[in-house]
Coordinates of C-alpha atoms in Angstrom, one line a residue:
M191 CA 56.9 34.8 -29.1
I192 CA 57.2 31.1 -29.6
K193 CA 54.1 30.5 -27.4
F194 CA 52.1 33.0 -29.5
S195 CA 53.1 31.3 -32.7
A196 CA 52.1 27.9 -31.4
T197 CA 48.7 29.3 -30.3
L198 CA 48.3 30.9 -33.6
L199 CA 49.1 27.7 -35.5
A200 CA 46.7 25.7 -33.4
T201 CA 43.9 28.3 -34.2
L202 CA 44.7 28.0 -38.0
I203 CA 44.7 24.3 -37.8
A204 CA 41.4 24.2 -36.0
A205 CA 39.9 26.6 -38.5
S206 CA 41.1 24.6 -41.3
V207 CA 39.7 21.3 -39.8
N208 CA 36.4 23.1 -39.3
A209 CA 36.2 25.0 -42.6
A210 CA 33.0 24.7 -44.4
T211 CA 31.2 26.1 -47.4
V212 CA 27.4 26.8 -47.3
D213 CA 25.0 27.9 -50.1
L214 CA 22.2 30.0 -48.9
R215 CA 19.2 31.1 -51.0
I216 CA 17.0 34.1 -49.9
M217 CA 13.7 34.4 -51.7
E218 CA 11.5 37.4 -51.7
T219 CA 8.0 38.5 -52.6
T220 CA 7.1 42.2 -52.5
D221 CA 4.1 44.5 -53.1
L222 CA 1.7 41.7 -53.4
H223 CA -1.1 44.0 -52.5
S224 CA -3.4 41.2 -51.5
N225 CA -3.4 39.6 -54.9
M226 CA -3.3 36.1 -53.5
M227 CA -5.4 34.4 -56.4
D228 CA -4.6 34.5 -60.1
F229 CA -7.7 36.4 -60.6
D230 CA -8.6 39.9 -61.8
Y231 CA -11.6 40.9 -59.7
Y232 CA -12.1 44.0 -61.6
K233 CA -12.7 42.0 -64.8
D234 CA -14.1 39.0 -63.0
T235 CA -11.8 36.6 -64.9
A236 CA -8.8 34.4 -64.3
T237 CA -5.3 35.6 -65.2
E238 CA -1.9 33.9 -65.6
K239 CA 0.0 37.2 -65.1
F240 CA -0.2 37.7 -61.4
G241 CA -1.2 36.1 -58.1
L242 CA 0.6 34.4 -55.2
V243 CA -1.0 31.0 -56.0
R244 CA 1.3 31.0 -59.1
T245 CA 4.3 32.6 -57.5
A246 CA 4.1 29.7 -55.0
S247 CA 5.0 27.3 -57.7
L248 CA 8.2 29.1 -58.3
I249 CA 8.8 29.3 -54.6
N250 CA 8.4 25.5 -54.3
D251 CA 10.8 25.0 -57.4
A252 CA 13.4 27.3 -56.0
R253 CA 13.3 25.5 -52.6
N254 CA 13.7 22.2 -54.2
E255 CA 16.9 23.3 -56.2
V256 CA 18.9 23.9 -53.0
K257 CA 19.6 22.6 -49.6
N258 CA 19.2 25.8 -47.7
S259 CA 16.7 28.6 -48.3
V260 CA 14.7 31.2 -46.5
L261 CA 11.6 33.2 -47.6
V262 CA 10.7 36.9 -46.8
D263 CA 8.0 39.3 -47.7
N264 CA 8.9 42.9 -48.2
G265 CA 5.4 44.5 -47.5
D266 CA 2.5 46.3 -49.1
L267 CA 0.6 43.1 -48.4
I268 CA -2.7 43.9 -46.7
Q269 CA -4.0 46.5 -49.2
G270 CA -4.5 47.0 -52.8
S271 CA -7.0 44.5 -54.3
P272 CA -10.7 43.8 -53.8
L273 CA -9.8 41.1 -51.5
A274 CA -8.2 43.7 -49.3
D275 CA -11.3 45.9 -49.6
Y276 CA -13.5 43.0 -48.7
M277 CA -11.5 42.4 -45.5
S278 CA -11.4 46.0 -44.5
A279 CA -15.2 46.3 -44.9
K280 CA -15.7 43.1 -43.0
G281 CA -13.1 44.1 -40.3
L282 CA -10.7 41.8 -38.4
K283 CA -11.8 40.7 -34.9
T284 CA -9.5 39.2 -32.4
G285 CA -8.6 35.7 -33.5
D286 CA -9.4 36.3 -37.2
V287 CA -6.7 35.5 -39.7
H288 CA -6.4 37.7 -42.7
P289 CA -6.5 35.6 -46.0
V290 CA -3.0 37.0 -46.9
Y291 CA -1.7 35.3 -43.8
K292 CA -3.5 32.1 -44.4
A293 CA -1.6 32.1 -47.6
L294 CA 1.8 33.2 -46.4
N295 CA 1.6 30.9 -43.4
T296 CA 0.9 28.0 -45.7
L297 CA 4.1 28.8 -47.7
D298 CA 6.1 28.9 -44.4
Y299 CA 7.6 32.4 -44.7
T300 CA 10.6 33.0 -42.6
V301 CA 10.2 36.9 -41.8
G302 CA 8.4 39.9 -43.2
T303 CA 8.6 43.7 -43.0
L304 CA 6.1 46.4 -43.6
G305 CA 5.4 48.5 -46.6
N306 CA 3.8 51.9 -46.6
H307 CA 0.3 50.6 -47.6
E308 CA 0.3 48.5 -44.4
F309 CA -0.7 51.7 -42.5
N310 CA -3.6 52.7 -44.8
Y311 CA -6.2 51.2 -42.5
G312 CA -4.8 52.5 -39.2
L313 CA -2.5 50.9 -36.5
D314 CA -5.3 48.9 -34.8
Y315 CA -6.2 47.2 -37.9
L316 CA -2.5 46.5 -38.8
K317 CA -1.9 45.1 -35.3
N318 CA -5.0 42.6 -35.8
A319 CA -3.7 41.7 -39.2
L320 CA -0.1 41.0 -38.1
A321 CA -1.4 38.8 -35.3
G322 CA -2.4 36.3 -37.9
A323 CA 1.1 35.8 -39.1
K324 CA 3.0 32.7 -37.9
F325 CA 6.4 34.3 -38.7
P326 CA 8.0 37.4 -37.2
Y327 CA 8.1 41.0 -38.5
V328 CA 10.8 43.6 -38.4
N329 CA 10.9 47.3 -38.9
A330 CA 13.5 49.6 -37.5
N331 CA 12.5 53.2 -38.6
V332 CA 8.9 53.6 -37.3
I333 CA 9.1 55.0 -33.9
D334 CA 6.4 55.0 -31.0
A335 CA 5.7 58.8 -30.4
R336 CA 5.2 58.1 -26.8
T337 CA 8.1 55.9 -25.7
K338 CA 10.5 57.1 -28.4
Q339 CA 11.3 53.4 -28.9
P340 CA 10.8 51.4 -32.1
M341 CA 7.2 50.6 -32.6
F342 CA 8.0 47.1 -34.0
T343 CA 11.0 44.7 -33.6
P344 CA 13.8 46.6 -35.4
Y345 CA 15.8 43.6 -36.3
L346 CA 16.0 39.8 -35.7
I347 CA 18.9 37.4 -35.6
K348 CA 17.7 33.8 -36.3
D349 CA 19.7 30.8 -35.7
T350 CA 19.3 28.9 -39.0
E351 CA 20.4 25.3 -39.4
V352 CA 21.9 24.7 -42.8
V353 CA 23.7 21.9 -44.5
D354 CA 27.2 22.6 -45.9
K355 CA 28.7 21.2 -49.2
D356 CA 29.9 18.2 -47.3
G357 CA 26.6 17.3 -45.9
K358 CA 27.3 18.4 -42.5
K359 CA 25.0 20.5 -40.4
Q360 CA 26.0 24.1 -39.5
T361 CA 24.3 27.0 -37.8
L362 CA 24.1 30.3 -39.5
K363 CA 23.0 33.4 -37.6
I364 CA 20.9 35.4 -40.1
G365 CA 20.1 38.9 -39.3
Y366 CA 17.0 40.6 -40.8
I367 CA 16.2 44.4 -40.6
G368 CA 13.3 46.2 -42.1
V369 CA 12.7 49.7 -43.2
V370 CA 9.8 51.7 -44.7
P371 CA 9.6 55.2 -46.5
P372 CA 9.4 58.1 -44.1
Q373 CA 6.7 59.5 -46.3
I374 CA 4.1 57.5 -44.6
M375 CA 3.8 60.4 -42.1
G376 CA 2.3 62.4 -44.9
W377 CA 0.4 59.7 -46.8
D378 CA -1.2 58.4 -43.7
K379 CA -1.1 61.5 -41.5
A380 CA -4.6 60.8 -40.2
N381 CA -3.8 57.4 -39.0
L382 CA -0.2 58.1 -37.7
S383 CA 0.0 61.8 -36.5
G384 CA 0.8 61.9 -32.8
K385 CA 1.2 58.0 -32.7
V386 CA 4.5 57.4 -34.4
T387 CA 7.4 59.2 -36.0
V388 CA 9.7 57.8 -38.8
N389 CA 13.4 58.0 -39.1
D390 CA 15.6 58.1 -42.3
I391 CA 16.0 54.6 -44.0
T392 CA 19.8 54.9 -44.6
E393 CA 20.7 56.2 -41.3
T394 CA 18.6 53.6 -39.5
V395 CA 20.3 50.8 -41.3
R396 CA 23.7 52.3 -40.8
K397 CA 23.0 52.6 -37.1
Y398 CA 21.8 49.0 -36.6
V399 CA 24.1 46.9 -38.8
P400 CA 27.1 47.2 -36.4
E401 CA 24.9 46.3 -33.5
M402 CA 23.6 43.2 -35.4
R403 CA 27.2 42.1 -36.2
E404 CA 28.3 42.6 -32.5
K405 CA 25.4 40.3 -31.5
G406 CA 26.7 37.5 -33.7
A407 CA 24.9 38.0 -37.0
D408 CA 26.9 36.1 -39.7
V409 CA 24.8 37.4 -42.5
V410 CA 22.8 40.7 -42.6
V411 CA 19.8 40.9 -44.9
V412 CA 18.0 44.3 -45.4
L413 CA 14.3 44.1 -46.1
A414 CA 13.8 47.5 -47.6
H415 CA 10.3 48.7 -48.7
S416 CA 12.0 51.3 -50.9
G417 CA 13.0 51.9 -54.4
L418 CA 16.3 52.3 -56.3
S419 CA 17.4 55.8 -57.4
A420 CA 20.8 57.2 -58.2
D421 CA 19.7 60.8 -57.2
P422 CA 22.2 62.3 -54.7
Y423 CA 21.6 61.3 -51.2
K424 CA 19.0 63.1 -49.2
V425 CA 17.9 62.6 -45.7
M426 CA 14.4 61.0 -45.5
A427 CA 14.4 60.0 -49.1
E428 CA 11.7 57.7 -50.2
N429 CA 14.0 55.6 -52.5
S430 CA 17.2 54.8 -50.6
V431 CA 18.2 51.3 -51.7
Y432 CA 21.3 52.6 -53.7
Y433 CA 22.7 54.0 -50.4
L434 CA 22.0 51.0 -48.4
S435 CA 24.3 49.0 -50.8
E436 CA 27.2 51.3 -49.6
I437 CA 26.8 50.4 -45.9
P438 CA 29.5 48.1 -44.6
G439 CA 28.2 44.8 -43.3
V440 CA 25.1 44.5 -45.6
N441 CA 25.1 41.2 -47.4
A442 CA 21.8 41.2 -49.3
I443 CA 19.1 43.7 -50.0
M444 CA 15.6 42.6 -50.7
F445 CA 13.7 45.5 -51.9
G446 CA 10.5 46.8 -53.5
H447 CA 7.9 49.7 -53.4
A448 CA 8.5 50.8 -56.9
H449 CA 6.6 47.9 -58.6
A450 CA 9.7 47.4 -61.0
V451 CA 12.1 44.5 -61.5
F452 CA 15.8 44.4 -60.5
P453 CA 18.0 43.2 -61.9
G454 CA 16.5 44.5 -65.1
K455 CA 17.5 46.7 -68.1
D456 CA 15.7 49.6 -66.7
F457 CA 18.5 50.0 -64.2
A458 CA 21.4 49.3 -66.4
D459 CA 22.6 52.9 -66.5
I460 CA 22.9 53.3 -62.8
E461 CA 26.5 53.4 -61.7
G462 CA 27.5 50.3 -59.6
A463 CA 24.5 48.3 -60.9
D464 CA 25.4 44.9 -62.4
I465 CA 22.2 43.6 -63.9
T466 CA 23.9 40.4 -65.0
K467 CA 25.0 39.4 -61.6
G468 CA 22.1 41.2 -59.9
T469 CA 24.2 43.4 -57.6
L470 CA 24.5 47.0 -56.4
N471 CA 27.9 48.1 -55.6
G472 CA 28.9 44.5 -55.2
V473 CA 26.0 43.7 -52.9
P474 CA 23.3 41.3 -54.2
A475 CA 19.9 42.9 -54.5
V476 CA 16.5 42.0 -55.9
M477 CA 13.2 43.7 -56.5
P478 CA 10.6 41.3 -57.8
G479 CA 8.0 43.5 -59.4
M480 CA 4.5 43.5 -57.9
W481 CA 1.4 41.3 -57.2
G482 CA 3.5 38.2 -57.3
D483 CA 4.5 38.5 -61.0
H484 CA 8.1 37.7 -60.0
L485 CA 10.0 35.8 -57.3
G486 CA 13.2 37.4 -56.1
V487 CA 16.0 35.1 -55.6
V488 CA 19.4 36.0 -54.0
D489 CA 22.1 33.2 -53.8
L490 CA 25.0 33.5 -51.3
Q491 CA 28.0 31.3 -50.9
L492 CA 29.6 31.6 -47.5
S493 CA 32.8 30.2 -46.2
N494 CA 34.2 30.1 -42.7
D495 CA 37.8 29.2 -43.7
S496 CA 39.0 32.1 -41.5
G497 CA 36.9 30.8 -38.6
K498 CA 34.3 33.4 -39.4
W499 CA 31.5 33.1 -42.0
Q500 CA 32.1 35.4 -45.0
V501 CA 30.3 35.7 -48.4
T502 CA 32.6 34.6 -51.1
Q503 CA 30.1 34.7 -54.0
A504 CA 26.8 36.2 -54.5
K505 CA 24.2 36.8 -57.3
A506 CA 20.5 37.8 -57.7
E507 CA 17.7 37.3 -60.2
A508 CA 13.9 37.9 -60.5
R509 CA 12.1 35.0 -61.9
P510 CA 8.8 35.8 -63.8
I511 CA 5.7 33.8 -63.6
Y512 CA 4.6 34.9 -67.1
D513 CA 6.6 35.1 -70.4
I514 CA 5.3 38.4 -71.9
A515 CA 7.2 38.1 -75.2
N516 CA 5.8 34.6 -75.9
K517 CA 2.5 35.1 -74.1
K518 CA 2.7 32.0 -71.9
S519 CA 2.6 31.0 -68.3
L520 CA 5.7 30.0 -66.6
A521 CA 4.2 28.9 -63.3
A522 CA 1.1 26.7 -62.5
E523 CA -1.3 27.3 -59.7
D524 CA -0.4 25.8 -56.3
S525 CA -3.5 23.7 -55.7
K526 CA -3.0 23.6 -51.9
L527 CA -3.0 27.4 -51.8
V528 CA -6.0 27.8 -54.1
E529 CA -7.9 25.5 -51.7
T530 CA -6.7 27.5 -48.7
L531 CA -8.0 30.7 -50.2
K532 CA -11.2 29.4 -51.8
A533 CA -13.7 30.6 -49.3
D534 CA -12.3 34.1 -49.1
H535 CA -11.9 34.3 -52.8
D536 CA -15.6 33.4 -53.3
A537 CA -16.6 35.9 -50.7
T538 CA -14.7 38.6 -52.4
R539 CA -16.3 38.0 -55.7
Q540 CA -19.6 38.2 -54.2
F541 CA -18.6 41.5 -52.3
V542 CA -17.5 43.1 -55.5
S543 CA -20.6 42.0 -57.5
K544 CA -23.1 44.1 -55.4
P545 CA -25.0 46.4 -57.8
I546 CA -24.7 50.2 -57.1
G547 CA -26.2 51.8 -60.3
K548 CA -26.1 52.1 -64.1
S549 CA -23.9 53.9 -66.7
A550 CA -25.1 55.3 -70.1
D551 CA -21.7 54.8 -71.6
N552 CA -18.4 52.7 -71.5
M553 CA -15.7 54.1 -69.3
Y554 CA -12.1 53.2 -70.6
S555 CA -8.9 54.9 -69.5
Y556 CA -6.9 54.2 -72.7
L557 CA -6.6 57.9 -73.5
A558 CA -6.5 59.3 -70.0
L559 CA -2.9 60.5 -70.3
V560 CA -3.5 62.5 -73.5
Q561 CA -7.0 63.9 -73.3
D562 CA -9.8 64.5 -70.8
D563 CA -11.2 61.2 -69.8
P564 CA -14.6 59.8 -68.5
T565 CA -12.8 57.6 -65.9
V566 CA -11.2 60.6 -64.2
Q567 CA -14.3 62.8 -64.9
V568 CA -16.7 60.6 -62.8
V569 CA -14.3 60.8 -59.9
N570 CA -14.1 64.5 -60.0
N571 CA -17.9 64.7 -60.5
A572 CA -18.4 62.7 -57.3
Q573 CA -15.8 64.6 -55.3
K574 CA -17.2 68.0 -56.3
A575 CA -20.8 66.9 -55.5
Y576 CA -19.8 65.6 -52.0
V577 CA -18.0 68.7 -51.0
E578 CA -20.7 71.1 -52.3
H579 CA -23.1 69.2 -50.2
Y580 CA -20.8 69.0 -47.3
I581 CA -20.2 72.8 -47.1
Q582 CA -23.7 73.9 -47.1
G583 CA -23.7 74.1 -43.3
D584 CA -20.5 76.2 -43.1
P585 CA -21.1 79.9 -44.3
D586 CA -17.4 80.6 -44.7
L587 CA -16.6 77.5 -46.9
A588 CA -19.9 77.8 -48.8
K589 CA -18.7 81.1 -50.2
L590 CA -15.8 79.5 -52.0
P591 CA -16.0 77.8 -55.3
V592 CA -15.3 74.1 -55.4
L593 CA -12.8 72.4 -57.6
S594 CA -11.8 68.8 -57.8
A595 CA -8.5 67.0 -58.4
A596 CA -8.2 63.4 -59.6
A597 CA -5.6 61.4 -61.4
P598 CA -5.8 58.3 -63.6
F599 CA -4.7 55.3 -61.6
K600 CA -4.9 52.6 -64.2
V601 CA -3.0 53.5 -67.3
G602 CA -0.6 50.8 -67.9
G603 CA 0.9 50.5 -64.5
R604 CA 4.5 52.1 -64.5
K605 CA 4.6 51.2 -68.2
N606 CA 5.0 47.5 -67.2
D607 CA 1.4 46.2 -67.7
P608 CA -0.4 46.8 -71.1
A609 CA -3.4 45.2 -69.6
S610 CA -3.8 47.5 -66.7
Y611 CA -6.5 50.0 -67.8
V612 CA -10.0 50.8 -66.6
E613 CA -12.5 48.9 -68.5
V614 CA -16.0 49.5 -67.2
E615 CA -18.8 48.6 -69.6
K616 CA -22.0 50.5 -69.9
G617 CA -25.1 49.1 -68.2
Q618 CA -25.2 47.8 -64.6
L619 CA -22.5 49.0 -62.3
T620 CA -21.2 47.2 -59.2
F621 CA -18.8 47.9 -56.5
R622 CA -16.2 46.1 -58.6
N623 CA -16.5 49.0 -61.1
A624 CA -16.1 51.6 -58.4
A625 CA -13.0 49.9 -57.2
D626 CA -11.7 49.8 -60.8
L627 CA -12.2 53.5 -61.2
Y628 CA -10.7 54.2 -57.9
L629 CA -8.0 51.8 -56.9
Y630 CA -6.9 53.1 -53.4
P631 CA -8.5 53.3 -49.9
N632 CA -7.8 57.0 -49.8
T633 CA -10.0 59.3 -47.8
L634 CA -11.5 62.6 -49.3
I635 CA -9.7 65.7 -48.1
V636 CA -10.4 69.4 -49.0
V637 CA -7.7 72.0 -49.3
K638 CA -8.0 75.7 -49.6
A639 CA -5.8 77.0 -52.5
S640 CA -5.4 80.3 -54.3
G641 CA -5.7 80.7 -58.0
K642 CA -1.9 81.0 -58.1
E643 CA -1.5 77.7 -56.3
V644 CA -4.1 76.0 -58.6
K645 CA -1.9 77.1 -61.5
E646 CA 1.3 75.8 -59.9
W647 CA -0.5 72.5 -58.9
L648 CA -1.3 72.0 -62.6
E649 CA 2.3 72.9 -63.6
C650 CA 3.4 70.0 -61.5
S651 CA 0.9 67.7 -63.0
A652 CA 2.2 68.8 -66.5
G653 CA 5.5 67.0 -65.7
Q654 CA 3.7 63.9 -67.0
F655 CA 4.7 65.0 -70.4
N656 CA 8.2 65.0 -72.2
Q657 CA 9.1 68.2 -73.9
I658 CA 8.2 68.2 -77.6
D659 CA 10.6 69.8 -80.1
P660 CA 8.5 71.4 -82.8
N661 CA 11.5 71.5 -85.2
S662 CA 12.2 67.8 -85.1
T663 CA 10.6 65.2 -87.4
K664 CA 12.1 62.3 -85.5
P665 CA 9.8 60.1 -83.3
Q666 CA 9.2 61.8 -80.0
S667 CA 7.7 60.1 -76.9
L668 CA 4.9 62.2 -75.3
I669 CA 4.6 60.5 -71.9
N670 CA 7.3 61.0 -69.3
W671 CA 7.2 57.5 -67.9
D672 CA 10.6 57.3 -66.2
G673 CA 10.4 60.8 -64.4
F674 CA 6.8 61.0 -63.3
R675 CA 4.2 58.7 -61.8
T676 CA 0.9 58.7 -63.5
Y677 CA -1.0 58.8 -60.2
N678 CA 0.4 62.3 -59.8
F679 CA -1.1 63.5 -63.1
D680 CA -3.9 65.5 -61.5
V681 CA -6.8 66.8 -63.6
I682 CA -8.4 69.7 -61.7
D683 CA -12.0 70.0 -62.8
G684 CA -13.9 73.3 -62.4
V685 CA -11.3 75.4 -64.3
N686 CA -10.3 75.1 -68.0
Y687 CA -6.7 75.0 -69.4
Q688 CA -4.2 73.9 -71.9
I689 CA -0.9 72.1 -71.6
D690 CA 1.8 73.4 -73.9
V691 CA 4.2 70.4 -74.2
T692 CA 6.7 72.3 -76.4
Q693 CA 7.7 74.1 -73.1
P694 CA 10.1 72.5 -70.7
A695 CA 8.6 71.2 -67.4
R696 CA 8.5 73.7 -64.6
Y697 CA 8.6 71.0 -61.9
D698 CA 10.3 67.5 -61.7
G699 CA 8.4 64.4 -60.7
E700 CA 8.7 65.4 -57.0
C701 CA 7.2 68.9 -57.7
Q702 CA 10.6 70.5 -57.1
M703 CA 11.1 73.6 -59.3
I704 CA 13.6 72.8 -62.2
N705 CA 12.8 75.7 -64.6
T706 CA 11.7 78.9 -63.2
N707 CA 10.8 80.5 -66.4
A708 CA 9.0 77.6 -67.9
E709 CA 5.2 77.7 -68.0
R710 CA 3.2 74.8 -69.7
I711 CA -0.2 75.7 -68.4
K712 CA -1.9 78.1 -70.8
N713 CA -5.3 79.9 -70.9
L714 CA -6.2 78.9 -67.4
T715 CA -9.7 80.3 -66.8
F716 CA -12.5 80.0 -64.2
N717 CA -16.1 80.7 -65.3
G718 CA -14.8 81.9 -68.7
K719 CA -12.4 84.5 -67.3
P720 CA -8.5 84.3 -66.6
I721 CA -8.2 82.9 -63.0
D722 CA -7.5 85.4 -60.4
P723 CA -4.3 84.5 -58.7
N724 CA -5.5 85.9 -55.4
A725 CA -8.9 84.2 -55.5
M726 CA -9.5 81.3 -53.0
F727 CA -10.9 77.8 -54.0
L728 CA -11.7 74.6 -52.3
V729 CA -10.1 71.7 -54.0
A730 CA -11.3 68.2 -53.2
T731 CA -8.6 65.6 -53.3
N732 CA -7.2 62.7 -51.3
N733 CA -5.2 62.3 -48.2
Y734 CA -2.0 61.3 -50.0
R735 CA -2.1 64.5 -52.0
A736 CA -3.5 66.8 -49.3
Y737 CA -1.1 65.9 -46.6
G738 CA 1.9 65.1 -48.9
G739 CA 2.6 68.9 -49.3
K740 CA 4.5 68.5 -52.6
F741 CA 2.0 70.1 -54.8
A742 CA 1.3 73.9 -54.5
G743 CA -1.8 74.4 -52.3
T744 CA -1.4 71.2 -50.3
G745 CA 0.1 70.4 -46.9
D746 CA -1.2 71.0 -43.3
S747 CA -1.8 74.8 -43.6
H748 CA -4.1 74.3 -46.5
I749 CA -6.5 71.7 -44.9
A750 CA -10.0 73.0 -45.1
F751 CA -11.6 69.8 -43.8
A752 CA -10.9 66.0 -43.7
S753 CA -13.7 63.8 -44.5
P754 CA -14.0 60.4 -42.9
D755 CA -15.2 58.9 -46.1
E756 CA -13.1 57.0 -48.7
N757 CA -13.0 58.6 -52.1
R758 CA -14.0 55.3 -53.5
S759 CA -17.1 55.2 -51.2
V760 CA -17.9 58.8 -52.3
L761 CA -17.8 57.6 -55.8
A762 CA -20.0 54.6 -55.3
A763 CA -22.6 56.7 -53.4
W764 CA -22.5 59.3 -56.2
I765 CA -23.2 56.5 -58.8
A766 CA -26.1 55.2 -56.7
D767 CA -27.6 58.7 -56.2
E768 CA -27.2 59.8 -59.8
S769 CA -28.7 56.4 -61.0
K770 CA -31.7 56.9 -58.7
R771 CA -32.1 60.6 -59.8
A772 CA -31.6 60.2 -63.4
G773 CA -31.8 56.5 -64.1
E774 CA -28.1 56.2 -64.9
I775 CA -24.9 58.2 -64.9
H776 CA -23.6 60.0 -68.0
P777 CA -19.8 59.7 -67.7
A778 CA -18.7 61.9 -70.7
A779 CA -15.7 64.0 -70.1
D780 CA -16.3 67.8 -70.1
N781 CA -13.1 68.5 -71.9
N782 CA -11.9 71.1 -69.5
W783 CA -8.3 70.5 -70.4
R784 CA -6.5 69.6 -73.6
L785 CA -2.9 69.6 -75.1
A786 CA -2.3 72.9 -76.8
P787 CA -2.1 72.9 -80.5
I788 CA 1.6 72.7 -81.8
A789 CA 2.5 75.0 -84.7
A790 CA 5.1 73.4 -86.9
D791 CA 6.5 73.7 -90.4
K792 CA 6.7 70.0 -90.9
K793 CA 4.6 67.1 -89.7
L794 CA 5.8 65.9 -86.3
D795 CA 6.0 62.3 -85.2
I796 CA 4.6 62.4 -81.7
R797 CA 4.0 59.1 -80.0
F798 CA 2.3 57.7 -76.9
E799 CA 1.7 54.1 -75.5
T800 CA -1.6 52.6 -74.5
S801 CA -3.5 49.2 -74.6
P802 CA -2.9 47.0 -77.5
S803 CA -6.4 45.6 -77.4
D804 CA -9.0 45.8 -80.2
K805 CA -11.4 47.5 -77.7
A806 CA -8.9 50.1 -77.2
A807 CA -8.4 50.6 -80.9
A808 CA -12.1 51.0 -81.5
F809 CA -12.4 53.4 -78.5
I810 CA -9.5 55.6 -79.7
K811 CA -11.1 55.8 -83.3
E812 CA -14.4 56.8 -81.9
K813 CA -13.4 59.1 -79.0
G814 CA -10.0 60.5 -79.8
Q815 CA -9.8 64.3 -79.8
Y816 CA -6.7 64.3 -82.1
P817 CA -6.0 62.3 -85.2
M818 CA -4.3 59.1 -83.9
N819 CA -3.0 56.0 -85.6
K820 CA -1.3 52.9 -84.3
V821 CA 2.3 52.6 -85.6
A822 CA 3.9 49.7 -83.7
T823 CA 3.8 47.6 -80.6
D824 CA 6.8 47.8 -78.1
D825 CA 8.7 44.8 -76.6
I826 CA 6.5 44.9 -73.4
G827 CA 3.2 44.7 -75.4
F828 CA 2.0 48.3 -75.5
A829 CA 0.5 49.7 -78.7
I830 CA 2.3 52.8 -79.8
Y831 CA 0.1 55.5 -81.4
Q832 CA 1.0 58.5 -83.3
V833 CA -0.9 61.6 -82.4
D834 CA -1.2 64.8 -84.5
L835 CA -1.2 67.8 -82.2
S836 CA -1.4 70.4 -84.9
K837 CA -5.0 71.1 -84.5

């Protein structure tokens, strides 16, 4: 016993002598979507509101504030802007370095992980792109279908030299693990089916963290390309960050995917979220928006008083590059990075400036969430024409009527960007305009759906709206921003219908039935007659919608044929063909849908948000189908309009 006590005492003395405190900063970018420059290629103008060349200044400042820091990227990097489109069209040969990696290499990133959009161009393109990164990548839940082993390095433990508070050098073993939404198997089925499988995010991290600790990790950092939801835990959930914070041994969560900002007031009501400290269930966590508009910063203080490194203090914040309230920049350009990207930037501007046709009218998406809209109409026109031509050689398919489904992609972001609207001016059209009208590199897929399924498809789309109380004179918000993504608000062209927003939604934002007796879709007709529930239709859509299987009439069993062409290319070709045939396109909406009139004894105060610009105000005055008037501007900068739905 005496011997044991002496040994213990010696150990304690040694630990005391070697005790040290280290401050470690972890910085994060996420969902950059190839927005390297502070430039809006759709409008062909510079911007102060996004772009890694501005985030870089925050990175440099944040590094200079501390002795020890690392920098990570959370994915959705190689897709999402005209720069990405240019590189995809150009192709990546062996030895080529994608411009995004020219930028990230310059900024000396420590580690990266994959987002869902990394898989949009296929595994070969992804492999060639990743070869240009001078830093390692981790992903633990994408599995090689052949070997049954992780397709990528699941986690990494890096020996990192740091300086403690006494100025002495120490070595921290920092562990990094990455995960991506399992939904990539549906979203990019054509690229991934038979090649990979994907495991659940939470269970994957729960499996590997103890292993990382056993192998010596002093700190475990989770790079989760996943959003934050307080919904009850479900296996294979898309947004799993909340449940990652409950896993023992996780010290920091760097997340994204949702294009939102944490810590932030939008998450204040989530149990366990401290938006002052930036923690989830006590674990520091950060989600820095999108396109480089914020830098995520997690600060950890570690002590090895016990002979083992432990986190003693932690906090997180998201630093913006632009002050929305005061309309001023908070970050200058990084001149070195601008020079690094100059050649690719110039080539991208040239690429998107290629003429493809002409338009007889302007195309703006300011009203796309409240009435039929020309920016969605032209996409549906193009998709419908493509399919009708395609099926001429197939007698079975040619017998079926063709419908087309398209959603507005640029209508204020996720109610976080009042400048994010389609603005295509009449006159000459370029590829830039086609990319503005259709943001994503989706491919055109055709599904076979019954009249009943078409109706249910539209019922899910109608979840875009909040329920309006016809007996209340209080202000009521029309758009369901929190519970429904606008890119799921499909307009199906080829049928006519009304949406009754006084009824409760039949489905939630994930197309899960929540009110079996609710019906918002009214007066659904085809060729002037009530739609036959048993009639079969071909519906043109995109690979995300077709393979996702959430909407009625979608999923593997409904696929009629998969086109090799991107929806955006189909749109550009249609613009060119129509311009040759008729001199220009005529993008007027055909008004096949509208919000059903609301009968009320008193005047209702129904409101929606849109662009605050004078251009938007003029367009709304000229094109609005209902009486509308501006009543306010919210704290983000959106204009708030009152709309009269009594007629």
